[in-house]
mmCIF file of C-alpha atoms in Angstrom:
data_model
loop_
_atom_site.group_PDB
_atom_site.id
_atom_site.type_symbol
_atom_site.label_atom_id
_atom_site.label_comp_id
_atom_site.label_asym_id
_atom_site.label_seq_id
_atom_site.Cartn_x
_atom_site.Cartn_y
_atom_site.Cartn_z
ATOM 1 C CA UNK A 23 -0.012 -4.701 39.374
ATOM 2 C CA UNK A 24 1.545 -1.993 36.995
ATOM 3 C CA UNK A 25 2.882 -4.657 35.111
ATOM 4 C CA UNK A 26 0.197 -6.467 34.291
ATOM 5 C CA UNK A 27 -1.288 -2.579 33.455
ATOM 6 C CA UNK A 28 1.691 -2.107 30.880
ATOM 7 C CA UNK A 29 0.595 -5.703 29.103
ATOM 8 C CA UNK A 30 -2.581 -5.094 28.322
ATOM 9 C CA UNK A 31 -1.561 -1.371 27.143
ATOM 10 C CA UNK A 32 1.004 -2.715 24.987
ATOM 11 C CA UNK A 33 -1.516 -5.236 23.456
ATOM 12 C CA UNK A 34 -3.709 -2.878 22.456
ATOM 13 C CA UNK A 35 -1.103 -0.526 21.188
ATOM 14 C CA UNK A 36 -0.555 -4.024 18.902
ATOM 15 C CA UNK A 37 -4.387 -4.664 18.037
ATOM 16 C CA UNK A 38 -6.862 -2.103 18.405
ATOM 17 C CA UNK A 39 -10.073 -3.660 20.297
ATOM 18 C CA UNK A 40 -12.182 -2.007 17.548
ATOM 19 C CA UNK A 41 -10.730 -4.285 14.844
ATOM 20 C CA UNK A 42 -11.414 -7.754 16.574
ATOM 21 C CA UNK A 43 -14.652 -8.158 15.156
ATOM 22 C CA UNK A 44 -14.373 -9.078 12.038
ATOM 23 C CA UNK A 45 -18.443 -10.090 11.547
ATOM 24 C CA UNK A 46 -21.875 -9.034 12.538
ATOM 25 C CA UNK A 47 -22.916 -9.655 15.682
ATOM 26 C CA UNK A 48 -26.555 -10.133 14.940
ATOM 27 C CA UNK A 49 -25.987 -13.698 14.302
ATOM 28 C CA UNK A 50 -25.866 -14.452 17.340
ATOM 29 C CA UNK A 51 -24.349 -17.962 18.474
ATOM 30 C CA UNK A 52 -25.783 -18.960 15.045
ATOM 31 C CA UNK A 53 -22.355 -18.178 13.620
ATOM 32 C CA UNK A 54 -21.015 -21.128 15.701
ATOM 33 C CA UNK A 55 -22.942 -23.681 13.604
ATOM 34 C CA UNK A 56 -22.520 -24.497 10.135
ATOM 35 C CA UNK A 57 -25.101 -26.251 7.968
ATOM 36 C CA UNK A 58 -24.128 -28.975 5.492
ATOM 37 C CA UNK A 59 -20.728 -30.196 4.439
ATOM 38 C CA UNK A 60 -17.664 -28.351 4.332
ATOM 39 C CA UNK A 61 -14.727 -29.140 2.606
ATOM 40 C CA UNK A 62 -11.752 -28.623 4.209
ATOM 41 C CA UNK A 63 -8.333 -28.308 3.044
ATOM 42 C CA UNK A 64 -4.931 -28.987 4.414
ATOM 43 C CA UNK A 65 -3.770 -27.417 7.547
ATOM 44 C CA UNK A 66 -1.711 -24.182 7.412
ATOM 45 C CA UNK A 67 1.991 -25.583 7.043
ATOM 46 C CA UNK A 68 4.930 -23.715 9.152
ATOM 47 C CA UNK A 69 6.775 -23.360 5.821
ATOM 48 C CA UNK A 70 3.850 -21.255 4.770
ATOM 49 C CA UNK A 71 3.010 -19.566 8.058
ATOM 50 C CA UNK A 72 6.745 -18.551 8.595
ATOM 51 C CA UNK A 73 6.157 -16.415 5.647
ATOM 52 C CA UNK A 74 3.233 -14.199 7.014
ATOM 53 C CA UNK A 75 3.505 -11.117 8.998
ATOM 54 C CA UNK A 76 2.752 -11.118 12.681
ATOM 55 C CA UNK A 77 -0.601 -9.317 11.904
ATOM 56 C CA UNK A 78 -1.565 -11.975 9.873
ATOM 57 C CA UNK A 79 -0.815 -14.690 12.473
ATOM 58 C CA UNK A 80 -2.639 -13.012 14.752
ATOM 59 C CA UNK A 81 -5.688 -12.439 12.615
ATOM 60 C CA UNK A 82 -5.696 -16.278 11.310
ATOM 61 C CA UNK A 83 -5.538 -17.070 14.853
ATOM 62 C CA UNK A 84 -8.653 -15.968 15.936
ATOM 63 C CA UNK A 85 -10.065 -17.325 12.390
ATOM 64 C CA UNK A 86 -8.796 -20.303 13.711
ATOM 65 C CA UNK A 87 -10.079 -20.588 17.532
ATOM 66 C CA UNK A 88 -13.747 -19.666 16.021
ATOM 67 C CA UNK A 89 -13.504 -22.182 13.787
ATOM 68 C CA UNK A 90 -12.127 -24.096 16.648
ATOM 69 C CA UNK A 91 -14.937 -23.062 19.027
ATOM 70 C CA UNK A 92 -17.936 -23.912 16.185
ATOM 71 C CA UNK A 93 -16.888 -27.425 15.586
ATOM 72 C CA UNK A 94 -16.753 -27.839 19.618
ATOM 73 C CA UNK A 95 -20.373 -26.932 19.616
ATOM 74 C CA UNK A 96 -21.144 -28.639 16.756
ATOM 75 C CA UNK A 97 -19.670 -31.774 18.003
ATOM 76 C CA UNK A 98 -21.405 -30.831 21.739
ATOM 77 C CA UNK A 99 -25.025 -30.548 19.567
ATOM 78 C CA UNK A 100 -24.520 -33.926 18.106
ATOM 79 C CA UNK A 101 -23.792 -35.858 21.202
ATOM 80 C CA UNK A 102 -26.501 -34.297 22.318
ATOM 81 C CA UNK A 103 -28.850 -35.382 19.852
ATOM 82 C CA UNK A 104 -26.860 -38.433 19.261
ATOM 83 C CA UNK A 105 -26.031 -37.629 15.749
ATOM 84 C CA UNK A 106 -22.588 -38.648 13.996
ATOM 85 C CA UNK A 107 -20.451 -36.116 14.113
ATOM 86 C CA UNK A 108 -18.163 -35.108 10.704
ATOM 87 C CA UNK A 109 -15.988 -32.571 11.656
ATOM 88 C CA UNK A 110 -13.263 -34.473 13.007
ATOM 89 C CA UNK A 111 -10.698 -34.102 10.175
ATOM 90 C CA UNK A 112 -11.306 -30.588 10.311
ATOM 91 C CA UNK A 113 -11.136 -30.276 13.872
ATOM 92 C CA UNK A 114 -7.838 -32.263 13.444
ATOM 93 C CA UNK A 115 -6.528 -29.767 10.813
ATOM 94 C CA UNK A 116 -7.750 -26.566 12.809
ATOM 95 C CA UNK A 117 -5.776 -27.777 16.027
ATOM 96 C CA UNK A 118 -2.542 -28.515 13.894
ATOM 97 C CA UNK A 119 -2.804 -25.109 12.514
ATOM 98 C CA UNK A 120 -3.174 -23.856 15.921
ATOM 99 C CA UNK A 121 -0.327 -25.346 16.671
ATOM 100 C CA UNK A 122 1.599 -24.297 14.143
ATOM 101 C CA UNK A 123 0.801 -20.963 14.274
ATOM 102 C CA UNK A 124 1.942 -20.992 18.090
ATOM 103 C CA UNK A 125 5.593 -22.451 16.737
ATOM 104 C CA UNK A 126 5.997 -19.843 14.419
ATOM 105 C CA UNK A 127 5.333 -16.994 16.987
ATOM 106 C CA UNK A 128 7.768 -19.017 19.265
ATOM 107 C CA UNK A 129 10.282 -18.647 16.596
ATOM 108 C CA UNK A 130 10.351 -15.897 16.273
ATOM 109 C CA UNK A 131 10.266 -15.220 20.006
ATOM 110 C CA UNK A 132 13.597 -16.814 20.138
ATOM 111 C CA UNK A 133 15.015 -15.208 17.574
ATOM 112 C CA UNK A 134 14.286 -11.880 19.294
ATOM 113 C CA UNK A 135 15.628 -13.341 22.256
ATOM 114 C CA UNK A 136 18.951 -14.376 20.837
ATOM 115 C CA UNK A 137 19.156 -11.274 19.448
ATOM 116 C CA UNK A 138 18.758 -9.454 22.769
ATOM 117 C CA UNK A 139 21.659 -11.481 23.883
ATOM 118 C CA UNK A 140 24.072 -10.743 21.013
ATOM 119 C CA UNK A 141 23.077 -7.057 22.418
ATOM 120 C CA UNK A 142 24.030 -7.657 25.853
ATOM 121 C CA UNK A 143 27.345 -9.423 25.220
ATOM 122 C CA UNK A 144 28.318 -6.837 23.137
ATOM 123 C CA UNK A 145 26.978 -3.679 25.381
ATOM 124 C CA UNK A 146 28.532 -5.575 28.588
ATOM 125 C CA UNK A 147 31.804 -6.853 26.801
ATOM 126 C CA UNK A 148 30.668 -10.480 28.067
ATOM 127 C CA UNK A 149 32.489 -13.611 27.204
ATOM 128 C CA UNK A 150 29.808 -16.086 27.157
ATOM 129 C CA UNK A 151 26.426 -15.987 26.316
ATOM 130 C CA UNK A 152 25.076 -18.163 29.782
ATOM 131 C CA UNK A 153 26.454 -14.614 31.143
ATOM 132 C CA UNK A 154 24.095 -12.345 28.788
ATOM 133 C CA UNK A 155 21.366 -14.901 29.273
ATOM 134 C CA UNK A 156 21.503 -14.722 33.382
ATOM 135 C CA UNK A 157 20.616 -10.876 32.931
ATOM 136 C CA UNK A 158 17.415 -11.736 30.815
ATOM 137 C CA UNK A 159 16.337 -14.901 32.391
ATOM 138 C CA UNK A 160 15.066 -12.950 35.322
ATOM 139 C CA UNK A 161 11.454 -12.699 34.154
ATOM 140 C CA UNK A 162 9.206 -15.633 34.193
ATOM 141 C CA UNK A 163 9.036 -17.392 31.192
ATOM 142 C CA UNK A 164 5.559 -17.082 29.415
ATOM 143 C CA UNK A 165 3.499 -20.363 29.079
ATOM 144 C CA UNK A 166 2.024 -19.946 26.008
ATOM 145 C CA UNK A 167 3.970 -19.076 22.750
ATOM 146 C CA UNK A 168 1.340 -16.764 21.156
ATOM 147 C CA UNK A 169 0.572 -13.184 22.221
ATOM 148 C CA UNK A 170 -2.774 -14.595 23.468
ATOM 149 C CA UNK A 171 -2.975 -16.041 26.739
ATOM 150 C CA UNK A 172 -5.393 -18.415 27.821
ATOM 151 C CA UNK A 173 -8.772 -16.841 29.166
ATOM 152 C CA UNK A 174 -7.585 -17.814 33.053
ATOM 153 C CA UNK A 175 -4.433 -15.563 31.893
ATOM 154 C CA UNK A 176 -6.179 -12.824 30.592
ATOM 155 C CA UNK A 177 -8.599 -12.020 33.393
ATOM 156 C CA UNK A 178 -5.615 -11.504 35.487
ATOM 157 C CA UNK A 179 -5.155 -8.301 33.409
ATOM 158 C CA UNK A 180 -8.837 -7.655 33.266
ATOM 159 C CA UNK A 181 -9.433 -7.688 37.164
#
């Protein structure tokens, strides 16, 4: 529908398509393996991430789901070849961050939100804020926090 038309516009508006990739593509699905051990450090704390602009949480989440994405293959290629597997504390760290990252942007969601309804009471001389609230609550919630839906969720603006 023309909503879902005005979503995708306004996400691109937000992120250019041309500055998604942020590596070669001749690597192939090479890029989704990594050879040797990595160390890993701590996950990205909400303390820290609450600091960072929205660009950058969008950015470090796709750093994230690649990173996310690699250790699911590499974890898929050593079942395969039943080899031990010793990614798990980073795998463990990446989904945290993911995690955080998606409380951050919810947040700040709110925050916008409340703000909206300080609006409305004021524009609408309204007593309580349920009142201000019942004029936004209208739309349907979104299910994921993050500007990203899932990949069932974006092909319904694809189609």
């Amino acid at each position: 529908g023309r909503g879902a038309g005005r979503a995708l516009g306004a996400i691109r508006k937000i992120i250019p398509m041309k500055k998604l990739h942020s590596v070669s593509m001749r690597r192939g699905l090479d890029e989704f393996f990594y050879s040797g051990a990595v160390d890993a450090g701590s996950s990205w704390s909400m303390k820290y991430l609450r600091k960072k602009s929205v660009d950058d949480l969008h950015k470090l989440w796709f750093v994230l789901l690649k990173e996310r994405n690699m250790l699911y293959t590499k974890e898929w290629y050593c079942e395969k070849n039943k080899l031990d597997f010793e990614g798990r504390e980073r795998m463990f760290k990446v989904r945290k961050s993911m995690g955080n990252v998606k409380r951050v942007l919810a947040e700040r969601e709110q925050e916008a939100l409340e703000k909206v309804v300080d609006d409305l009471m004021e524009e609408h001389n309204l007593e309580h804020r349920s009142e201000a609230w019942k004029l936004i609550s209208r739309k349907k919630k979104k299910r994921y926090p993050h500007p990203y839906p899932s990949i069932p969720e974006a092909m319904k603006y694809i189609r």
